[in-house]
Every structure is written in C-alpha cells, then in structure tokens.
C-alpha cells in the first residue's frame, strides 16, 4: 500500500535507482492533453525520488530505449496511440515492461460498443445504444437511418465516436433537427459513431488501482459541469466544471459504484489502473458509460483527485505501479 499524506519529504530511498520513462504526446487529437499528463507524471515521480524522463512516441523511441533501457515505462498517451493496444504490443515485442493493461484488453476497452456488450453480459447496466459506421448512413440514406435511431432510442441522445477519449466529438442531442450536425461532427473523429440513450443523473468517475493486493476502487469523483455536459471544453478548462471528491452519494450507492468499477476492470481483463465513467440516475440505478485504460493525469483530471482523496500521494502510487511492472519484466526475462 502507498503511504498516506504527511508533512514529510515525498521521497523513498529504496526507489532512487529505479529508472522510468514516461510516454506522452503521440500523433492524435489528444496530443496536448497527453503531454500535460506526462509532465505531471514526471514531476510526481521526480518528487518521489525516481529517475524519470519524458519521451514522445515517435521514431526515436525504440532506439532510445535500446540505448538507455528503462526499468519500466509509464504510458501517459491518450487517444489511439496509447489506448488501442498498439504501442503496448510493440513494447511487448521489445520486451520492455510497462504499467497498465495488456494490448488485447486495451483493444477491447477502446472499442466502446464491444466494451458495453461485455460489461452488460456481466450484469452491469449500460444505456441502450447503436453503433454504425459512416458507410451505413451513406449507403442506406442518413435520414432514414436517423429516423430509426430516434424511434428506437428516443430523445435525448448522446452521440460520441465509438472509440476515442477526452469526450472529443461527444454531444448531447435533445432535438431531432440537431442530430445530423452532431453526427457530422462525430465522424470527424472516427469512422464509427456510438449513439446511446441519454441518462439524466449524477456522473461519477471511479478510478481503480492494483497496488499488489488486487484491484480496488478509489473514492468516486462527482462531475458537475457548468454546461450540463462533460465535453472536451468542460474537462480541460479550469473553472467550467465542479468536482466533488468523494462524490456526494449515499453510502450504499458509493459502495455499489466502487463494485461496478472493479467488475468492469476485471471482466475486461484490465491491469494496474483504469477509470470507469458511470451515471447514477434518480432511482439510484448505475449505468456504465465507458472505461479508460490510460486515465488523464493533468491538473484537472479525476485520477489524481481520487488518489488524493484516498490519502495517497500520486508519486507513491505511480512508483508502486512502476516497481510492480519492473518486477514483472524481470520475471519474463
């Protein structure tokens, strides 16, 4: 377990020789968010006494790691580069240990409709949805398909890319006439759109970590955006969203959202850390929205809030995860 917050120095002499490389950046829509996360991670690790370096996911990465091997890599990449499993598969090929879920589990979690299907089969509720590629609307006629979606799911709707993060392209649609424009905006971020029934309620983000004793949930973070929708602007513009940590939930509901987040983490085969986004409606029913295998670690991100609310220091938690990854790497050699 990590150490609670106290007034002492944020260092651990046993970790001085651990060398970590933090991957951030990449060539995705979320590059700037990733760089912000990576910078925060490096700073936290340096405070914890580690030798930490920020590296971009570019053509210099593998030669650099070969020339100066790291004990373990922390992936702070967001978007497809860091979350669809591709970079992790390459790190596996190179025999480089890293913090986080294996490539196959990342591919599943990255595909929001597939993840919703697996989670629902495990008994977790999730809003009804339909996922369709752009070609379907082009070949069958957008108007006819949209009419069927509204007839089946009703209004309001939530429209989002079937893969992706940071709420890029995500929009709440309350009127039929606004649906076509929302679809066009969504397709700018991916070829397949996920349309799901919008659920009114309290949105919470529940982070899960495994520090050596199995996955457990950190205190839920309640999200209250000024606009009513937690979109990209609300996520990354300070002051536009209020966060309450722990979430203002009844004790029984707080316990159940924690259980759901751990269930999601386990049934999708995730490892080390994840963040599950949920809605709790007025009746106390919990609805799964999506899961993130590379949670944001910026100044406005929920994972660091949850770590602090649990009485831990971010650098200690990240150090524990890196030490466990390095140990796994030694066992595989």
PDB file of C-alpha atoms in Angstrom, residues 51-322:
ATOM      1  CA  UNK A  51      14.904   8.939 -12.261  1.00  0.00           C
ATOM      2  CA  UNK A  52      12.097   9.820 -14.690  1.00  0.00           C
ATOM      3  CA  UNK A  53      12.263  11.018 -18.274  1.00  0.00           C
ATOM      4  CA  UNK A  54       9.520  12.197 -20.659  1.00  0.00           C
ATOM      5  CA  UNK A  55       9.650  10.673 -24.142  1.00  0.00           C
ATOM      6  CA  UNK A  56       7.417  11.079 -27.176  1.00  0.00           C
ATOM      7  CA  UNK A  57       6.008   8.104 -29.060  1.00  0.00           C
ATOM      8  CA  UNK A  58       7.951   8.694 -32.240  1.00  0.00           C
ATOM      9  CA  UNK A  59      10.643   7.044 -34.393  1.00  0.00           C
ATOM     10  CA  UNK A  60      13.318   7.813 -31.787  1.00  0.00           C
ATOM     11  CA  UNK A  61      11.551   5.919 -29.013  1.00  0.00           C
ATOM     12  CA  UNK A  62      12.691   2.345 -29.614  1.00  0.00           C
ATOM     13  CA  UNK A  63      16.327   3.203 -30.442  1.00  0.00           C
ATOM     14  CA  UNK A  64      16.406   5.413 -27.364  1.00  0.00           C
ATOM     15  CA  UNK A  65      15.051   2.675 -25.096  1.00  0.00           C
ATOM     16  CA  UNK A  66      17.527   0.206 -26.583  1.00  0.00           C
ATOM     17  CA  UNK A  67      20.438   2.550 -25.923  1.00  0.00           C
ATOM     18  CA  UNK A  68      19.303   3.535 -22.427  1.00  0.00           C
ATOM     19  CA  UNK A  69      16.902   0.868 -21.120  1.00  0.00           C
ATOM     20  CA  UNK A  70      14.284   1.828 -18.575  1.00  0.00           C
ATOM     21  CA  UNK A  71      13.280  -0.366 -15.648  1.00  0.00           C
ATOM     22  CA  UNK A  72       9.683   0.276 -16.674  1.00  0.00           C
ATOM     23  CA  UNK A  73       7.613   2.560 -18.880  1.00  0.00           C
ATOM     24  CA  UNK A  74       4.597   4.564 -17.778  1.00  0.00           C
ATOM     25  CA  UNK A  75       2.160   5.181 -20.638  1.00  0.00           C
ATOM     26  CA  UNK A  76       0.578   8.636 -20.422  1.00  0.00           C
ATOM     27  CA  UNK A  77      -0.544   8.536 -24.056  1.00  0.00           C
ATOM     28  CA  UNK A  78      -4.183   9.336 -24.755  1.00  0.00           C
ATOM     29  CA  UNK A  79      -6.184   8.542 -27.860  1.00  0.00           C
ATOM     30  CA  UNK A  80      -5.480   5.652 -30.201  1.00  0.00           C
ATOM     31  CA  UNK A  81      -1.704   5.819 -29.779  1.00  0.00           C
ATOM     32  CA  UNK A  82      -1.812   4.867 -26.134  1.00  0.00           C
ATOM     33  CA  UNK A  83      -5.178   3.234 -25.629  1.00  0.00           C
ATOM     34  CA  UNK A  84      -5.872   0.874 -28.530  1.00  0.00           C
ATOM     35  CA  UNK A  85      -3.116  -1.532 -27.513  1.00  0.00           C
ATOM     36  CA  UNK A  86      -0.781  -0.895 -30.455  1.00  0.00           C
ATOM     37  CA  UNK A  87       2.077   0.759 -28.546  1.00  0.00           C
ATOM     38  CA  UNK A  88       1.784  -1.843 -25.783  1.00  0.00           C
ATOM     39  CA  UNK A  89       2.025  -4.649 -28.341  1.00  0.00           C
ATOM     40  CA  UNK A  90       5.251  -3.119 -29.666  1.00  0.00           C
ATOM     41  CA  UNK A  91       6.638  -2.764 -26.146  1.00  0.00           C
ATOM     42  CA  UNK A  92       5.799  -6.452 -25.605  1.00  0.00           C
ATOM     43  CA  UNK A  93       7.703  -7.356 -28.765  1.00  0.00           C
ATOM     44  CA  UNK A  94      10.689  -5.406 -27.489  1.00  0.00           C
ATOM     45  CA  UNK A  95      10.480  -6.980 -24.049  1.00  0.00           C
ATOM     46  CA  UNK A  96      10.011  -3.596 -22.350  1.00  0.00           C
ATOM     47  CA  UNK A  97       7.888  -3.705 -19.167  1.00  0.00           C
ATOM     48  CA  UNK A  98       5.176  -1.111 -18.755  1.00  0.00           C
ATOM     49  CA  UNK A  99       2.442  -0.049 -16.377  1.00  0.00           C
ATOM     50  CA  UNK A 100      -1.075  -0.789 -17.477  1.00  0.00           C
ATOM     51  CA  UNK A 101      -3.380  -3.207 -19.218  1.00  0.00           C
ATOM     52  CA  UNK A 102      -2.189  -5.715 -21.834  1.00  0.00           C
ATOM     53  CA  UNK A 103      -2.659  -4.948 -25.515  1.00  0.00           C
ATOM     54  CA  UNK A 104      -5.636  -7.281 -26.064  1.00  0.00           C
ATOM     55  CA  UNK A 105      -7.574  -5.817 -23.137  1.00  0.00           C
ATOM     56  CA  UNK A 106      -6.848  -2.301 -24.377  1.00  0.00           C
ATOM     57  CA  UNK A 107      -8.248  -3.131 -27.806  1.00  0.00           C
ATOM     58  CA  UNK A 108     -11.467  -4.328 -26.180  1.00  0.00           C
ATOM     59  CA  UNK A 109     -11.837  -1.314 -23.894  1.00  0.00           C
ATOM     60  CA  UNK A 110     -11.013   1.077 -26.753  1.00  0.00           C
ATOM     61  CA  UNK A 111     -13.993  -0.253 -28.722  1.00  0.00           C
ATOM     62  CA  UNK A 112     -16.802   1.325 -26.686  1.00  0.00           C
ATOM     63  CA  UNK A 113     -19.661  -0.769 -28.171  1.00  0.00           C
ATOM     64  CA  UNK A 114     -17.715  -4.006 -27.627  1.00  0.00           C
ATOM     65  CA  UNK A 115     -16.864  -2.984 -24.060  1.00  0.00           C
ATOM     66  CA  UNK A 116     -20.515  -2.141 -23.372  1.00  0.00           C
ATOM     67  CA  UNK A 117     -21.552  -5.591 -24.629  1.00  0.00           C
ATOM     68  CA  UNK A 118     -19.042  -7.378 -22.380  1.00  0.00           C
ATOM     69  CA  UNK A 119     -19.971  -5.259 -19.363  1.00  0.00           C
ATOM     70  CA  UNK A 120     -23.696  -5.793 -19.929  1.00  0.00           C
ATOM     71  CA  UNK A 121     -23.159  -9.554 -20.183  1.00  0.00           C
ATOM     72  CA  UNK A 122     -21.535  -9.356 -16.734  1.00  0.00           C
ATOM     73  CA  UNK A 123     -24.733  -7.904 -15.306  1.00  0.00           C
ATOM     74  CA  UNK A 124     -23.785  -4.215 -15.311  1.00  0.00           C
ATOM     75  CA  UNK A 125     -26.371  -1.820 -16.715  1.00  0.00           C
ATOM     76  CA  UNK A 126     -25.477   0.463 -19.609  1.00  0.00           C
ATOM     77  CA  UNK A 127     -27.656   2.788 -21.720  1.00  0.00           C
ATOM     78  CA  UNK A 128     -29.176   1.197 -24.834  1.00  0.00           C
ATOM     79  CA  UNK A 129     -27.156   2.022 -27.915  1.00  0.00           C
ATOM     80  CA  UNK A 130     -26.484   1.504 -31.585  1.00  0.00           C
ATOM     81  CA  UNK A 131     -23.088   1.756 -33.286  1.00  0.00           C
ATOM     82  CA  UNK A 132     -22.901   2.324 -37.025  1.00  0.00           C
ATOM     83  CA  UNK A 133     -20.112   3.161 -39.486  1.00  0.00           C
ATOM     84  CA  UNK A 134     -20.235   6.186 -41.745  1.00  0.00           C
ATOM     85  CA  UNK A 135     -20.751   3.938 -44.770  1.00  0.00           C
ATOM     86  CA  UNK A 136     -24.134   2.770 -43.452  1.00  0.00           C
ATOM     87  CA  UNK A 137     -25.529   6.292 -43.489  1.00  0.00           C
ATOM     88  CA  UNK A 138     -24.095   6.917 -46.941  1.00  0.00           C
ATOM     89  CA  UNK A 139     -25.384   3.699 -48.485  1.00  0.00           C
ATOM     90  CA  UNK A 140     -28.811   3.426 -46.813  1.00  0.00           C
ATOM     91  CA  UNK A 141     -29.631   7.115 -46.539  1.00  0.00           C
ATOM     92  CA  UNK A 142     -28.825   9.180 -43.465  1.00  0.00           C
ATOM     93  CA  UNK A 143     -32.369  10.455 -42.967  1.00  0.00           C
ATOM     94  CA  UNK A 144     -33.956   7.019 -42.898  1.00  0.00           C
ATOM     95  CA  UNK A 145     -31.339   5.597 -40.546  1.00  0.00           C
ATOM     96  CA  UNK A 146     -31.552   8.557 -38.171  1.00  0.00           C
ATOM     97  CA  UNK A 147     -35.346   8.229 -38.047  1.00  0.00           C
ATOM     98  CA  UNK A 148     -34.974   4.596 -36.988  1.00  0.00           C
ATOM     99  CA  UNK A 149     -32.441   5.525 -34.298  1.00  0.00           C
ATOM    100  CA  UNK A 150     -34.759   8.129 -32.788  1.00  0.00           C
ATOM    101  CA  UNK A 151     -37.731   5.764 -32.962  1.00  0.00           C
ATOM    102  CA  UNK A 152     -35.761   3.068 -31.155  1.00  0.00           C
ATOM    103  CA  UNK A 153     -33.819   5.074 -28.576  1.00  0.00           C
ATOM    104  CA  UNK A 154     -35.906   8.222 -28.204  1.00  0.00           C
ATOM    105  CA  UNK A 155     -34.591  11.625 -27.155  1.00  0.00           C
ATOM    106  CA  UNK A 156     -32.371  12.988 -25.739  1.00  0.00           C
ATOM    107  CA  UNK A 157     -29.414  11.068 -27.125  1.00  0.00           C
ATOM    108  CA  UNK A 158     -25.679  11.043 -26.524  1.00  0.00           C
ATOM    109  CA  UNK A 159     -23.606  10.932 -29.712  1.00  0.00           C
ATOM    110  CA  UNK A 160     -19.911  10.061 -29.498  1.00  0.00           C
ATOM    111  CA  UNK A 161     -17.173   8.332 -31.509  1.00  0.00           C
ATOM    112  CA  UNK A 162     -17.170   4.560 -30.982  1.00  0.00           C
ATOM    113  CA  UNK A 163     -13.530   4.886 -29.945  1.00  0.00           C
ATOM    114  CA  UNK A 164     -11.608   7.801 -28.545  1.00  0.00           C
ATOM    115  CA  UNK A 165     -11.270   9.783 -25.375  1.00  0.00           C
ATOM    116  CA  UNK A 166     -11.402  13.244 -23.788  1.00  0.00           C
ATOM    117  CA  UNK A 167     -15.046  13.492 -24.969  1.00  0.00           C
ATOM    118  CA  UNK A 168     -13.860  14.683 -28.385  1.00  0.00           C
ATOM    119  CA  UNK A 169     -16.846  14.708 -30.739  1.00  0.00           C
ATOM    120  CA  UNK A 170     -19.294  13.864 -27.942  1.00  0.00           C
ATOM    121  CA  UNK A 171     -22.565  15.805 -27.910  1.00  0.00           C
ATOM    122  CA  UNK A 172     -25.933  15.638 -26.204  1.00  0.00           C
ATOM    123  CA  UNK A 173     -28.774  15.882 -28.733  1.00  0.00           C
ATOM    124  CA  UNK A 174     -32.202  16.927 -27.446  1.00  0.00           C
ATOM    125  CA  UNK A 175     -33.876  17.821 -30.771  1.00  0.00           C
ATOM    126  CA  UNK A 176     -34.248  15.717 -33.898  1.00  0.00           C
ATOM    127  CA  UNK A 177     -33.132  18.593 -36.126  1.00  0.00           C
ATOM    128  CA  UNK A 178     -29.789  18.774 -34.282  1.00  0.00           C
ATOM    129  CA  UNK A 179     -28.932  15.116 -34.830  1.00  0.00           C
ATOM    130  CA  UNK A 180     -27.463  15.325 -38.377  1.00  0.00           C
ATOM    131  CA  UNK A 181     -24.970  18.047 -37.403  1.00  0.00           C
ATOM    132  CA  UNK A 182     -23.949  16.094 -34.318  1.00  0.00           C
ATOM    133  CA  UNK A 183     -23.291  13.033 -36.454  1.00  0.00           C
ATOM    134  CA  UNK A 184     -21.163  15.015 -38.899  1.00  0.00           C
ATOM    135  CA  UNK A 185     -19.123  16.451 -36.022  1.00  0.00           C
ATOM    136  CA  UNK A 186     -18.683  12.999 -34.517  1.00  0.00           C
ATOM    137  CA  UNK A 187     -17.468  11.454 -37.777  1.00  0.00           C
ATOM    138  CA  UNK A 188     -14.620  13.979 -37.811  1.00  0.00           C
ATOM    139  CA  UNK A 189     -13.045  11.896 -35.022  1.00  0.00           C
ATOM    140  CA  UNK A 190     -13.707   8.385 -36.288  1.00  0.00           C
ATOM    141  CA  UNK A 191     -15.448   6.232 -38.857  1.00  0.00           C
ATOM    142  CA  UNK A 192     -17.978   4.697 -36.459  1.00  0.00           C
ATOM    143  CA  UNK A 193     -20.448   6.540 -34.257  1.00  0.00           C
ATOM    144  CA  UNK A 194     -21.974   5.342 -30.996  1.00  0.00           C
ATOM    145  CA  UNK A 195     -25.447   6.693 -30.296  1.00  0.00           C
ATOM    146  CA  UNK A 196     -26.866   5.885 -26.873  1.00  0.00           C
ATOM    147  CA  UNK A 197     -29.856   6.884 -24.811  1.00  0.00           C
ATOM    148  CA  UNK A 198     -29.005   9.886 -22.654  1.00  0.00           C
ATOM    149  CA  UNK A 199     -29.435   9.182 -18.949  1.00  0.00           C
ATOM    150  CA  UNK A 200     -30.074  12.046 -16.552  1.00  0.00           C
ATOM    151  CA  UNK A 201     -28.285  11.733 -13.244  1.00  0.00           C
ATOM    152  CA  UNK A 202     -25.053  12.236 -11.351  1.00  0.00           C
ATOM    153  CA  UNK A 203     -21.935  11.473 -13.369  1.00  0.00           C
ATOM    154  CA  UNK A 204     -19.084   9.909 -11.456  1.00  0.00           C
ATOM    155  CA  UNK A 205     -15.600   8.734 -12.387  1.00  0.00           C
ATOM    156  CA  UNK A 206     -14.301   5.779 -10.392  1.00  0.00           C
ATOM    157  CA  UNK A 207     -10.598   5.004 -10.609  1.00  0.00           C
ATOM    158  CA  UNK A 208      -9.315   1.507  -9.916  1.00  0.00           C
ATOM    159  CA  UNK A 209      -5.742   0.636  -8.964  1.00  0.00           C
ATOM    160  CA  UNK A 210      -3.946  -2.582  -8.152  1.00  0.00           C
ATOM    161  CA  UNK A 211      -1.006  -1.945  -5.836  1.00  0.00           C
ATOM    162  CA  UNK A 212      -0.317  -5.619  -5.216  1.00  0.00           C
ATOM    163  CA  UNK A 213      -3.395  -6.790  -3.336  1.00  0.00           C
ATOM    164  CA  UNK A 214      -5.833  -6.928  -6.219  1.00  0.00           C
ATOM    165  CA  UNK A 215      -7.829  -4.155  -7.878  1.00  0.00           C
ATOM    166  CA  UNK A 216      -9.698  -1.789  -5.601  1.00  0.00           C
ATOM    167  CA  UNK A 217     -11.657   1.388  -6.234  1.00  0.00           C
ATOM    168  CA  UNK A 218     -10.549   4.806  -5.092  1.00  0.00           C
ATOM    169  CA  UNK A 219     -13.156   7.329  -3.901  1.00  0.00           C
ATOM    170  CA  UNK A 220     -15.547   8.290  -6.692  1.00  0.00           C
ATOM    171  CA  UNK A 221     -15.244  11.768  -8.193  1.00  0.00           C
ATOM    172  CA  UNK A 222     -18.552  13.524  -8.869  1.00  0.00           C
ATOM    173  CA  UNK A 223     -18.566  15.617 -12.027  1.00  0.00           C
ATOM    174  CA  UNK A 224     -20.795  18.702 -12.240  1.00  0.00           C
ATOM    175  CA  UNK A 225     -20.118  20.613 -15.493  1.00  0.00           C
ATOM    176  CA  UNK A 226     -21.473  24.140 -15.718  1.00  0.00           C
ATOM    177  CA  UNK A 227     -22.886  23.377 -19.181  1.00  0.00           C
ATOM    178  CA  UNK A 228     -24.597  20.188 -18.065  1.00  0.00           C
ATOM    179  CA  UNK A 229     -22.487  18.067 -20.455  1.00  0.00           C
ATOM    180  CA  UNK A 230     -18.968  16.897 -19.643  1.00  0.00           C
ATOM    181  CA  UNK A 231     -17.450  17.614 -23.062  1.00  0.00           C
ATOM    182  CA  UNK A 232     -13.853  18.410 -24.027  1.00  0.00           C
ATOM    183  CA  UNK A 233     -14.114  22.078 -23.058  1.00  0.00           C
ATOM    184  CA  UNK A 234     -15.668  21.247 -19.680  1.00  0.00           C
ATOM    185  CA  UNK A 235     -12.949  18.676 -18.998  1.00  0.00           C
ATOM    186  CA  UNK A 236      -9.893  20.782 -19.658  1.00  0.00           C
ATOM    187  CA  UNK A 237     -10.898  24.388 -18.958  1.00  0.00           C
ATOM    188  CA  UNK A 238     -10.373  25.203 -15.281  1.00  0.00           C
ATOM    189  CA  UNK A 239     -13.491  26.595 -13.628  1.00  0.00           C
ATOM    190  CA  UNK A 240     -16.071  25.156 -16.033  1.00  0.00           C
ATOM    191  CA  UNK A 241     -16.669  22.002 -14.006  1.00  0.00           C
ATOM    192  CA  UNK A 242     -17.079  21.416 -10.287  1.00  0.00           C
ATOM    193  CA  UNK A 243     -15.644  18.203  -8.862  1.00  0.00           C
ATOM    194  CA  UNK A 244     -16.629  16.661  -5.564  1.00  0.00           C
ATOM    195  CA  UNK A 245     -14.293  14.068  -4.100  1.00  0.00           C
ATOM    196  CA  UNK A 246     -15.571  11.877  -2.667  1.00  0.00           C
ATOM    197  CA  UNK A 247     -18.793  12.072  -4.654  1.00  0.00           C
ATOM    198  CA  UNK A 248     -21.898  13.208  -2.800  1.00  0.00           C
ATOM    199  CA  UNK A 249     -23.534   9.784  -2.824  1.00  0.00           C
ATOM    200  CA  UNK A 250     -25.363   7.765  -0.212  1.00  0.00           C
ATOM    201  CA  UNK A 251     -23.064   5.209   1.395  1.00  0.00           C
ATOM    202  CA  UNK A 252     -24.823   2.287  -0.303  1.00  0.00           C
ATOM    203  CA  UNK A 253     -24.599   3.932  -3.730  1.00  0.00           C
ATOM    204  CA  UNK A 254     -20.930   4.803  -3.185  1.00  0.00           C
ATOM    205  CA  UNK A 255     -20.246   1.167  -2.333  1.00  0.00           C
ATOM    206  CA  UNK A 256     -22.079  -0.042  -5.439  1.00  0.00           C
ATOM    207  CA  UNK A 257     -20.308   2.309  -7.863  1.00  0.00           C
ATOM    208  CA  UNK A 258     -16.996   1.066  -6.451  1.00  0.00           C
ATOM    209  CA  UNK A 259     -18.096  -2.534  -7.009  1.00  0.00           C
ATOM    210  CA  UNK A 260     -19.177  -1.772 -10.573  1.00  0.00           C
ATOM    211  CA  UNK A 261     -15.844  -0.138 -11.406  1.00  0.00           C
ATOM    212  CA  UNK A 262     -13.904  -3.146 -10.101  1.00  0.00           C
ATOM    213  CA  UNK A 263     -16.206  -5.504 -12.009  1.00  0.00           C
ATOM    214  CA  UNK A 264     -15.607  -3.553 -15.235  1.00  0.00           C
ATOM    215  CA  UNK A 265     -11.852  -3.610 -14.627  1.00  0.00           C
ATOM    216  CA  UNK A 266     -11.897  -7.377 -14.126  1.00  0.00           C
ATOM    217  CA  UNK A 267     -14.299  -8.521 -16.851  1.00  0.00           C
ATOM    218  CA  UNK A 268     -12.417  -6.513 -19.483  1.00  0.00           C
ATOM    219  CA  UNK A 269      -9.104  -8.021 -18.358  1.00  0.00           C
ATOM    220  CA  UNK A 270      -7.550  -4.704 -17.348  1.00  0.00           C
ATOM    221  CA  UNK A 271      -4.466  -4.337 -15.162  1.00  0.00           C
ATOM    222  CA  UNK A 272      -2.804  -1.839 -12.817  1.00  0.00           C
ATOM    223  CA  UNK A 273      -5.111   1.148 -13.287  1.00  0.00           C
ATOM    224  CA  UNK A 274      -8.276   2.234 -15.047  1.00  0.00           C
ATOM    225  CA  UNK A 275     -11.055   4.789 -14.732  1.00  0.00           C
ATOM    226  CA  UNK A 276     -14.707   3.904 -15.244  1.00  0.00           C
ATOM    227  CA  UNK A 277     -17.285   6.585 -16.038  1.00  0.00           C
ATOM    228  CA  UNK A 278     -20.798   5.993 -14.684  1.00  0.00           C
ATOM    229  CA  UNK A 279     -24.153   7.734 -14.316  1.00  0.00           C
ATOM    230  CA  UNK A 280     -26.282   7.287 -11.203  1.00  0.00           C
ATOM    231  CA  UNK A 281     -29.896   8.121 -12.007  1.00  0.00           C
ATOM    232  CA  UNK A 282     -32.570   9.475  -9.638  1.00  0.00           C
ATOM    233  CA  UNK A 283     -33.581   5.950  -8.586  1.00  0.00           C
ATOM    234  CA  UNK A 284     -30.007   5.041  -7.674  1.00  0.00           C
ATOM    235  CA  UNK A 285     -29.513   2.814 -10.718  1.00  0.00           C
ATOM    236  CA  UNK A 286     -25.940   2.738 -12.003  1.00  0.00           C
ATOM    237  CA  UNK A 287     -25.263   2.976 -15.744  1.00  0.00           C
ATOM    238  CA  UNK A 288     -21.868   2.185 -17.283  1.00  0.00           C
ATOM    239  CA  UNK A 289     -20.716   4.686 -19.917  1.00  0.00           C
ATOM    240  CA  UNK A 290     -17.119   3.784 -20.772  1.00  0.00           C
ATOM    241  CA  UNK A 291     -13.752   2.850 -19.328  1.00  0.00           C
ATOM    242  CA  UNK A 292     -10.357   4.465 -19.834  1.00  0.00           C
ATOM    243  CA  UNK A 293      -7.166   2.383 -19.693  1.00  0.00           C
ATOM    244  CA  UNK A 294      -4.929   5.466 -19.676  1.00  0.00           C
ATOM    245  CA  UNK A 295      -6.663   7.914 -17.319  1.00  0.00           C
ATOM    246  CA  UNK A 296      -5.843  11.579 -17.617  1.00  0.00           C
ATOM    247  CA  UNK A 297      -3.272  12.873 -15.144  1.00  0.00           C
ATOM    248  CA  UNK A 298      -3.480  16.590 -15.818  1.00  0.00           C
ATOM    249  CA  UNK A 299      -4.167  19.239 -13.186  1.00  0.00           C
ATOM    250  CA  UNK A 300      -7.914  18.892 -13.843  1.00  0.00           C
ATOM    251  CA  UNK A 301      -8.026  15.093 -14.185  1.00  0.00           C
ATOM    252  CA  UNK A 302     -10.039  12.818 -11.917  1.00  0.00           C
ATOM    253  CA  UNK A 303      -7.459  10.104 -11.214  1.00  0.00           C
ATOM    254  CA  UNK A 304      -5.141  12.407  -9.199  1.00  0.00           C
ATOM    255  CA  UNK A 305      -8.187  13.759  -7.324  1.00  0.00           C
ATOM    256  CA  UNK A 306      -9.200  10.238  -6.345  1.00  0.00           C
ATOM    257  CA  UNK A 307      -5.653   9.336  -5.277  1.00  0.00           C
ATOM    258  CA  UNK A 308      -5.511  12.375  -3.006  1.00  0.00           C
ATOM    259  CA  UNK A 309      -8.970  11.674  -1.576  1.00  0.00           C
ATOM    260  CA  UNK A 310      -7.797   8.158  -0.696  1.00  0.00           C
ATOM    261  CA  UNK A 311      -4.985   9.660   1.385  1.00  0.00           C
ATOM    262  CA  UNK A 312      -2.186   8.743  -1.025  1.00  0.00           C
ATOM    263  CA  UNK A 313       0.427  10.761  -2.860  1.00  0.00           C
ATOM    264  CA  UNK A 314       0.338  10.459  -6.609  1.00  0.00           C
ATOM    265  CA  UNK A 315       4.078   9.876  -6.840  1.00  0.00           C
ATOM    266  CA  UNK A 316       3.864   6.986  -4.362  1.00  0.00           C
ATOM    267  CA  UNK A 317       1.051   5.289  -6.285  1.00  0.00           C
ATOM    268  CA  UNK A 318       2.831   5.677  -9.621  1.00  0.00           C
ATOM    269  CA  UNK A 319       6.098   4.446  -8.101  1.00  0.00           C
ATOM    270  CA  UNK A 320       4.401   1.315  -6.771  1.00  0.00           C
ATOM    271  CA  UNK A 321       2.896   0.620 -10.192  1.00  0.00           C
ATOM    272  CA  UNK A 322       6.277   1.101 -11.897  1.00  0.00           C
TER     273      UNK A 322
END
